[in-house]
Amino acid sequence: MSQIPYMQAVGCLLFASQVSRPDITYAVNMLSRFSKNPGKAHWKAAKRVMRYLKGTLDSQLVYRADLKESNIKGYCDADWAGNIDDRQSTTGYVFLHQSSAVSWATKKQKTVALSSTEAEFMSLTAAIQESVYLKKLEMELNPKIEEAMKIFCDNKGAIQVALNNNYSNRTKHVDIKAKFIRQKIDEEEVTLEYIPTNEMLADVFTKAVSSQKLQYLRNKFGLL
């Protein structure tokens, strides 16, 4: 493995995933976690991502002048304790504008979540932090937009904690994050809405999905 340019390959894939290919973001994020000591299985997985890109070279993000989707909206999700080594969760979010993705990310959470609600709550916090920047950008592009940015979450518990300060013994230690989210809601910068898990567009940023669902999400991201 010392003779194989694994880190260089992952670096190239990271560039592609961050600029124009949200569909490979989760896979590349997983590959980057083994950059210090990759094995043959990791190199094989990296080559599989490359073959996927080669087969979809003509894919590109397409933005349309769709008045119904003129406002930026976000989706956030989390895979609770998905890492079997340290039981840390994965945060994923995506923001759409003009029916296409404009911002997306996959991140390993820094602390271990004690419940799925806490994992989703940390994902919600990361998405709202990104929304603060996107809201300013949106106002520069179209000052007439005064509506709060919608962020969709598929965990009712996390939404209830954010909206009602509904703490319990399992969530009372997330007080600071809850106050931050509550402040953005009170300032009418964001609104939270529930969405069923099967309609969650950020699902592909937290776990591996089937080829059928990947194709469905690619279309939703405007990756045509």
PDB file of C-alpha atoms in Angstrom:
ATOM      1  CA  MET A   1       0.000   0.000   0.000  1.00  0.00           C
ATOM      2  CA  SER A   2       2.977   2.327   0.430  1.00  0.00           C
ATOM      3  CA  GLN A   3       3.328   2.422  -3.373  1.00  0.00           C
ATOM      4  CA  ILE A   4      -0.343   3.251  -4.002  1.00  0.00           C
ATOM      5  CA  PRO A   5      -1.358   6.968  -4.256  1.00  0.00           C
ATOM      6  CA  TYR A   6      -4.363   6.536  -1.967  1.00  0.00           C
ATOM      7  CA  MET A   7      -4.261  10.020  -0.375  1.00  0.00           C
ATOM      8  CA  GLN A   8      -3.886  11.723  -3.765  1.00  0.00           C
ATOM      9  CA  ALA A   9      -6.861   9.796  -5.127  1.00  0.00           C
ATOM     10  CA  VAL A  10      -9.017  10.650  -2.126  1.00  0.00           C
ATOM     11  CA  GLY A  11      -7.979  14.301  -2.419  1.00  0.00           C
ATOM     12  CA  CYS A  12      -9.174  14.406  -6.027  1.00  0.00           C
ATOM     13  CA  LEU A  13     -12.431  12.716  -5.072  1.00  0.00           C
ATOM     14  CA  LEU A  14     -12.934  15.192  -2.226  1.00  0.00           C
ATOM     15  CA  PHE A  15     -12.636  18.083  -4.669  1.00  0.00           C
ATOM     16  CA  ALA A  16     -15.252  16.561  -6.951  1.00  0.00           C
ATOM     17  CA  SER A  17     -17.621  15.783  -4.078  1.00  0.00           C
ATOM     18  CA  GLN A  18     -17.419  19.294  -2.653  1.00  0.00           C
ATOM     19  CA  VAL A  19     -17.818  21.147  -5.949  1.00  0.00           C
ATOM     20  CA  SER A  20     -20.355  19.352  -8.104  1.00  0.00           C
ATOM     21  CA  ARG A  21     -20.997  15.739  -7.056  1.00  0.00           C
ATOM     22  CA  PRO A  22     -23.090  15.499  -3.886  1.00  0.00           C
ATOM     23  CA  ASP A  23     -23.930  11.886  -4.743  1.00  0.00           C
ATOM     24  CA  ILE A  24     -20.428  10.671  -3.785  1.00  0.00           C
ATOM     25  CA  THR A  25     -19.967  12.828  -0.679  1.00  0.00           C
ATOM     26  CA  TYR A  26     -20.685  10.128   1.891  1.00  0.00           C
ATOM     27  CA  ALA A  27     -18.521   7.514   0.167  1.00  0.00           C
ATOM     28  CA  VAL A  28     -15.575   9.912  -0.133  1.00  0.00           C
ATOM     29  CA  ASN A  29     -15.970  11.006   3.486  1.00  0.00           C
ATOM     30  CA  MET A  30     -15.724   7.372   4.570  1.00  0.00           C
ATOM     31  CA  LEU A  31     -12.623   6.828   2.421  1.00  0.00           C
ATOM     32  CA  SER A  32     -10.915   9.904   3.877  1.00  0.00           C
ATOM     33  CA  ARG A  33     -11.191   8.471   7.396  1.00  0.00           C
ATOM     34  CA  PHE A  34      -8.597   5.837   6.487  1.00  0.00           C
ATOM     35  CA  SER A  35      -6.051   8.114   4.800  1.00  0.00           C
ATOM     36  CA  LYS A  36      -3.356   7.504   7.417  1.00  0.00           C
ATOM     37  CA  ASN A  37      -3.383   3.727   7.158  1.00  0.00           C
ATOM     38  CA  PRO A  38      -5.410   2.485   4.182  1.00  0.00           C
ATOM     39  CA  GLY A  39      -5.716  -1.171   3.266  1.00  0.00           C
ATOM     40  CA  LYS A  40      -6.429  -2.975   0.030  1.00  0.00           C
ATOM     41  CA  ALA A  41     -10.163  -2.908   0.733  1.00  0.00           C
ATOM     42  CA  HIS A  42     -10.083   0.895   0.966  1.00  0.00           C
ATOM     43  CA  TRP A  43      -8.190   1.215  -2.322  1.00  0.00           C
ATOM     44  CA  LYS A  44     -10.690  -1.132  -3.948  1.00  0.00           C
ATOM     45  CA  ALA A  45     -13.548   1.044  -2.657  1.00  0.00           C
ATOM     46  CA  ALA A  46     -11.827   4.198  -3.956  1.00  0.00           C
ATOM     47  CA  LYS A  47     -11.496   2.653  -7.419  1.00  0.00           C
ATOM     48  CA  ARG A  48     -15.170   1.741  -7.318  1.00  0.00           C
ATOM     49  CA  VAL A  49     -16.053   5.413  -6.744  1.00  0.00           C
ATOM     50  CA  MET A  50     -13.811   6.340  -9.675  1.00  0.00           C
ATOM     51  CA  ARG A  51     -15.584   3.835 -11.908  1.00  0.00           C
ATOM     52  CA  TYR A  52     -18.914   5.299 -10.835  1.00  0.00           C
ATOM     53  CA  LEU A  53     -17.705   8.790 -11.790  1.00  0.00           C
ATOM     54  CA  LYS A  54     -16.430   7.521 -15.130  1.00  0.00           C
ATOM     55  CA  GLY A  55     -19.850   6.071 -15.866  1.00  0.00           C
ATOM     56  CA  THR A  56     -21.591   9.349 -14.987  1.00  0.00           C
ATOM     57  CA  LEU A  57     -19.182  11.872 -16.519  1.00  0.00           C
ATOM     58  CA  ASP A  58     -22.008  13.738 -18.235  1.00  0.00           C
ATOM     59  CA  SER A  59     -23.888  14.365 -14.981  1.00  0.00           C
ATOM     60  CA  GLN A  60     -24.053  17.988 -13.891  1.00  0.00           C
ATOM     61  CA  LEU A  61     -26.012  20.204 -11.539  1.00  0.00           C
ATOM     62  CA  VAL A  62     -28.767  21.943 -13.497  1.00  0.00           C
ATOM     63  CA  TYR A  63     -30.425  25.064 -12.090  1.00  0.00           C
ATOM     64  CA  ARG A  64     -33.791  26.123 -13.415  1.00  0.00           C
ATOM     65  CA  ALA A  65     -35.750  29.365 -13.092  1.00  0.00           C
ATOM     66  CA  ASP A  66     -38.434  27.675 -11.016  1.00  0.00           C
ATOM     67  CA  LEU A  67     -40.446  30.339  -9.178  1.00  0.00           C
ATOM     68  CA  LYS A  68     -42.042  27.733  -6.916  1.00  0.00           C
ATOM     69  CA  GLU A  69     -38.609  26.736  -5.610  1.00  0.00           C
ATOM     70  CA  SER A  70     -37.024  30.194  -5.553  1.00  0.00           C
ATOM     71  CA  ASN A  71     -36.305  30.149  -1.813  1.00  0.00           C
ATOM     72  CA  ILE A  72     -33.457  28.135  -0.320  1.00  0.00           C
ATOM     73  CA  LYS A  73     -34.582  25.204   1.819  1.00  0.00           C
ATOM     74  CA  GLY A  74     -32.580  22.655   3.753  1.00  0.00           C
ATOM     75  CA  TYR A  75     -32.735  19.020   4.790  1.00  0.00           C
ATOM     76  CA  CYS A  76     -30.734  17.528   7.651  1.00  0.00           C
ATOM     77  CA  ASP A  77     -30.307  13.973   8.883  1.00  0.00           C
ATOM     78  CA  ALA A  78     -28.103  11.862  11.137  1.00  0.00           C
ATOM     79  CA  ASP A  79     -27.082   8.218  11.339  1.00  0.00           C
ATOM     80  CA  TRP A  80     -27.082   7.465  15.060  1.00  0.00           C
ATOM     81  CA  ALA A  81     -23.982   5.568  16.282  1.00  0.00           C
ATOM     82  CA  GLY A  82     -23.269   4.454  12.733  1.00  0.00           C
ATOM     83  CA  ASN A  83     -19.521   4.100  13.310  1.00  0.00           C
ATOM     84  CA  ILE A  84     -19.063   0.690  14.930  1.00  0.00           C
ATOM     85  CA  ASP A  85     -15.519   1.547  16.124  1.00  0.00           C
ATOM     86  CA  ASP A  86     -16.244   4.594  18.278  1.00  0.00           C
ATOM     87  CA  ARG A  87     -20.080   4.783  18.035  1.00  0.00           C
ATOM     88  CA  GLN A  88     -19.992   8.355  16.811  1.00  0.00           C
ATOM     89  CA  SER A  89     -22.819   9.484  14.553  1.00  0.00           C
ATOM     90  CA  THR A  90     -22.697  11.097  11.125  1.00  0.00           C
ATOM     91  CA  THR A  91     -24.282  14.443  10.279  1.00  0.00           C
ATOM     92  CA  GLY A  92     -25.560  15.169   6.795  1.00  0.00           C
ATOM     93  CA  TYR A  93     -27.357  18.134   5.267  1.00  0.00           C
ATOM     94  CA  VAL A  94     -28.210  19.583   1.886  1.00  0.00           C
ATOM     95  CA  PHE A  95     -29.693  22.909   0.794  1.00  0.00           C
ATOM     96  CA  LEU A  96     -31.599  23.357  -2.465  1.00  0.00           C
ATOM     97  CA  HIS A  97     -32.172  26.477  -4.556  1.00  0.00           C
ATOM     98  CA  GLN A  98     -33.977  26.560  -7.897  1.00  0.00           C
ATOM     99  CA  SER A  99     -34.604  22.826  -7.502  1.00  0.00           C
ATOM    100  CA  SER A 100     -30.891  21.997  -7.287  1.00  0.00           C
ATOM    101  CA  ALA A 101     -28.313  21.518  -4.538  1.00  0.00           C
ATOM    102  CA  VAL A 102     -26.229  24.562  -3.611  1.00  0.00           C
ATOM    103  CA  SER A 103     -24.651  23.393  -0.347  1.00  0.00           C
ATOM    104  CA  TRP A 104     -24.147  19.958   1.179  1.00  0.00           C
ATOM    105  CA  ALA A 105     -21.922  18.214   3.710  1.00  0.00           C
ATOM    106  CA  THR A 106     -21.195  14.965   5.485  1.00  0.00           C
ATOM    107  CA  LYS A 107     -19.494  15.248   8.869  1.00  0.00           C
ATOM    108  CA  LYS A 108     -18.590  12.839  11.631  1.00  0.00           C
ATOM    109  CA  GLN A 109     -19.956  14.217  14.882  1.00  0.00           C
ATOM    110  CA  LYS A 110     -17.293  15.109  17.446  1.00  0.00           C
ATOM    111  CA  THR A 111     -19.053  13.574  20.441  1.00  0.00           C
ATOM    112  CA  VAL A 112     -21.008  10.370  21.014  1.00  0.00           C
ATOM    113  CA  ALA A 113     -24.764  10.936  20.958  1.00  0.00           C
ATOM    114  CA  LEU A 114     -26.715   9.161  23.700  1.00  0.00           C
ATOM    115  CA  SER A 115     -29.913   8.922  21.643  1.00  0.00           C
ATOM    116  CA  SER A 116     -31.146   9.272  18.089  1.00  0.00           C
ATOM    117  CA  THR A 117     -32.801  12.549  19.104  1.00  0.00           C
ATOM    118  CA  GLU A 118     -29.468  13.960  20.246  1.00  0.00           C
ATOM    119  CA  ALA A 119     -27.755  12.833  17.041  1.00  0.00           C
ATOM    120  CA  GLU A 120     -30.488  14.459  14.942  1.00  0.00           C
ATOM    121  CA  PHE A 121     -30.285  17.572  17.110  1.00  0.00           C
ATOM    122  CA  MET A 122     -26.561  17.970  16.448  1.00  0.00           C
ATOM    123  CA  SER A 123     -27.273  17.530  12.739  1.00  0.00           C
ATOM    124  CA  LEU A 124     -29.968  20.195  12.968  1.00  0.00           C
ATOM    125  CA  THR A 125     -27.521  22.561  14.663  1.00  0.00           C
ATOM    126  CA  ALA A 126     -24.953  22.113  11.884  1.00  0.00           C
ATOM    127  CA  ALA A 127     -27.600  22.747   9.229  1.00  0.00           C
ATOM    128  CA  ILE A 128     -28.793  25.936  10.918  1.00  0.00           C
ATOM    129  CA  GLN A 129     -25.209  27.190  11.177  1.00  0.00           C
ATOM    130  CA  GLU A 130     -24.898  26.743   7.417  1.00  0.00           C
ATOM    131  CA  SER A 131     -28.284  28.397   6.888  1.00  0.00           C
ATOM    132  CA  VAL A 132     -27.056  31.597   8.575  1.00  0.00           C
ATOM    133  CA  TYR A 133     -24.499  32.074   5.787  1.00  0.00           C
ATOM    134  CA  LEU A 134     -26.887  30.999   3.034  1.00  0.00           C
ATOM    135  CA  LYS A 135     -29.582  33.360   4.287  1.00  0.00           C
ATOM    136  CA  LYS A 136     -27.207  36.324   3.998  1.00  0.00           C
ATOM    137  CA  LEU A 137     -26.240  35.225   0.497  1.00  0.00           C
ATOM    138  CA  GLU A 138     -29.891  34.815  -0.437  1.00  0.00           C
ATOM    139  CA  MET A 139     -30.698  38.337   0.773  1.00  0.00           C
ATOM    140  CA  GLU A 140     -27.864  39.755  -1.335  1.00  0.00           C
ATOM    141  CA  LEU A 141     -29.182  38.012  -4.434  1.00  0.00           C
ATOM    142  CA  ASN A 142     -32.823  38.847  -3.787  1.00  0.00           C
ATOM    143  CA  PRO A 143     -33.460  41.468  -1.052  1.00  0.00           C
ATOM    144  CA  LYS A 144     -37.225  41.035  -1.484  1.00  0.00           C
ATOM    145  CA  ILE A 145     -37.135  37.597   0.137  1.00  0.00           C
ATOM    146  CA  GLU A 146     -38.160  38.018   3.764  1.00  0.00           C
ATOM    147  CA  GLU A 147     -39.433  34.535   4.533  1.00  0.00           C
ATOM    148  CA  ALA A 148     -37.670  32.364   7.076  1.00  0.00           C
ATOM    149  CA  MET A 149     -35.623  29.545   5.568  1.00  0.00           C
ATOM    150  CA  LYS A 150     -37.313  26.146   5.898  1.00  0.00           C
ATOM    151  CA  ILE A 151     -35.254  23.290   7.307  1.00  0.00           C
ATOM    152  CA  PHE A 152     -36.730  19.795   7.208  1.00  0.00           C
ATOM    153  CA  CYS A 153     -35.953  17.151   9.835  1.00  0.00           C
ATOM    154  CA  ASP A 154     -37.291  13.597  10.141  1.00  0.00           C
ATOM    155  CA  ASN A 155     -37.031  13.404  13.948  1.00  0.00           C
ATOM    156  CA  LYS A 156     -40.009  14.795  15.845  1.00  0.00           C
ATOM    157  CA  GLY A 157     -38.148  14.642  19.157  1.00  0.00           C
ATOM    158  CA  ALA A 158     -35.408  16.985  17.954  1.00  0.00           C
ATOM    159  CA  ILE A 159     -37.996  19.415  16.586  1.00  0.00           C
ATOM    160  CA  GLN A 160     -39.935  19.414  19.869  1.00  0.00           C
ATOM    161  CA  VAL A 161     -36.786  20.112  21.888  1.00  0.00           C
ATOM    162  CA  ALA A 162     -35.933  23.034  19.597  1.00  0.00           C
ATOM    163  CA  LEU A 163     -39.426  24.546  19.539  1.00  0.00           C
ATOM    164  CA  ASN A 164     -40.596  23.990  23.092  1.00  0.00           C
ATOM    165  CA  ASN A 165     -37.439  23.629  25.199  1.00  0.00           C
ATOM    166  CA  ASN A 166     -38.854  20.208  25.997  1.00  0.00           C
ATOM    167  CA  TYR A 167     -35.856  18.799  27.849  1.00  0.00           C
ATOM    168  CA  SER A 168     -35.611  15.378  29.461  1.00  0.00           C
ATOM    169  CA  ASN A 169     -32.905  13.468  31.298  1.00  0.00           C
ATOM    170  CA  ARG A 170     -31.588  12.311  27.920  1.00  0.00           C
ATOM    171  CA  THR A 171     -31.466  15.742  26.263  1.00  0.00           C
ATOM    172  CA  LYS A 172     -30.919  18.330  29.029  1.00  0.00           C
ATOM    173  CA  HIS A 173     -27.150  18.408  28.327  1.00  0.00           C
ATOM    174  CA  VAL A 174     -27.736  19.880  24.834  1.00  0.00           C
ATOM    175  CA  ASP A 175     -28.965  23.151  26.321  1.00  0.00           C
ATOM    176  CA  ILE A 176     -26.521  25.461  24.450  1.00  0.00           C
ATOM    177  CA  LYS A 177     -27.343  24.035  21.027  1.00  0.00           C
ATOM    178  CA  ALA A 178     -31.052  24.277  21.846  1.00  0.00           C
ATOM    179  CA  LYS A 179     -30.712  27.943  22.804  1.00  0.00           C
ATOM    180  CA  PHE A 180     -28.888  28.687  19.552  1.00  0.00           C
ATOM    181  CA  ILE A 181     -31.586  27.037  17.455  1.00  0.00           C
ATOM    182  CA  ARG A 182     -34.349  28.676  19.471  1.00  0.00           C
ATOM    183  CA  GLN A 183     -32.731  32.090  18.926  1.00  0.00           C
ATOM    184  CA  LYS A 184     -32.678  31.619  15.143  1.00  0.00           C
ATOM    185  CA  ILE A 185     -36.330  30.557  15.216  1.00  0.00           C
ATOM    186  CA  ASP A 186     -37.337  33.557  17.319  1.00  0.00           C
ATOM    187  CA  GLU A 187     -35.433  35.856  14.959  1.00  0.00           C
ATOM    188  CA  GLU A 188     -37.458  34.283  12.119  1.00  0.00           C
ATOM    189  CA  GLU A 189     -34.356  33.261  10.230  1.00  0.00           C
ATOM    190  CA  VAL A 190     -35.401  29.608  10.052  1.00  0.00           C
ATOM    191  CA  THR A 191     -38.483  27.460  10.531  1.00  0.00           C
ATOM    192  CA  LEU A 192     -38.434  23.758  11.317  1.00  0.00           C
ATOM    193  CA  GLU A 193     -40.723  21.273   9.606  1.00  0.00           C
ATOM    194  CA  TYR A 194     -41.114  17.540   9.956  1.00  0.00           C
ATOM    195  CA  ILE A 195     -40.689  15.291   6.940  1.00  0.00           C
ATOM    196  CA  PRO A 196     -41.051  11.492   6.759  1.00  0.00           C
ATOM    197  CA  THR A 197     -37.830   9.501   6.621  1.00  0.00           C
ATOM    198  CA  ASN A 198     -38.601   8.115   3.159  1.00  0.00           C
ATOM    199  CA  GLU A 199     -38.744  11.703   1.838  1.00  0.00           C
ATOM    200  CA  MET A 200     -35.552  12.876   3.568  1.00  0.00           C
ATOM    201  CA  LEU A 201     -33.137  14.073   0.875  1.00  0.00           C
ATOM    202  CA  ALA A 202     -30.159  14.187   3.251  1.00  0.00           C
ATOM    203  CA  ASP A 203     -30.343  10.430   3.831  1.00  0.00           C
ATOM    204  CA  VAL A 204     -27.629   9.810   1.236  1.00  0.00           C
ATOM    205  CA  PHE A 205     -25.174  11.920   3.282  1.00  0.00           C
ATOM    206  CA  THR A 206     -25.370   9.703   6.373  1.00  0.00           C
ATOM    207  CA  LYS A 207     -25.429   6.127   5.102  1.00  0.00           C
ATOM    208  CA  ALA A 208     -25.157   3.919   2.053  1.00  0.00           C
ATOM    209  CA  VAL A 209     -28.379   3.712   0.040  1.00  0.00           C
ATOM    210  CA  SER A 210     -29.673   1.472  -2.716  1.00  0.00           C
ATOM    211  CA  SER A 211     -28.986   2.296  -6.370  1.00  0.00           C
ATOM    212  CA  GLN A 212     -32.690   3.054  -6.898  1.00  0.00           C
ATOM    213  CA  LYS A 213     -32.794   5.557  -4.061  1.00  0.00           C
ATOM    214  CA  LEU A 214     -29.499   7.092  -5.161  1.00  0.00           C
ATOM    215  CA  GLN A 215     -30.933   7.719  -8.614  1.00  0.00           C
ATOM    216  CA  TYR A 216     -34.057   9.243  -7.065  1.00  0.00           C
ATOM    217  CA  LEU A 217     -31.982  11.585  -4.898  1.00  0.00           C
ATOM    218  CA  ARG A 218     -29.707  12.529  -7.803  1.00  0.00           C
ATOM    219  CA  ASN A 219     -32.775  13.811  -9.633  1.00  0.00           C
ATOM    220  CA  LYS A 220     -33.925  15.687  -6.553  1.00  0.00           C
ATOM    221  CA  PHE A 221     -30.511  17.352  -6.277  1.00  0.00           C
ATOM    222  CA  GLY A 222     -30.750  18.521  -9.908  1.00  0.00           C
ATOM    223  CA  LEU A 223     -27.860  16.228 -10.865  1.00  0.00           C
ATOM    224  CA  LEU A 224     -28.839  15.342 -14.416  1.00  0.00           C
TER     225      LEU A 224
END
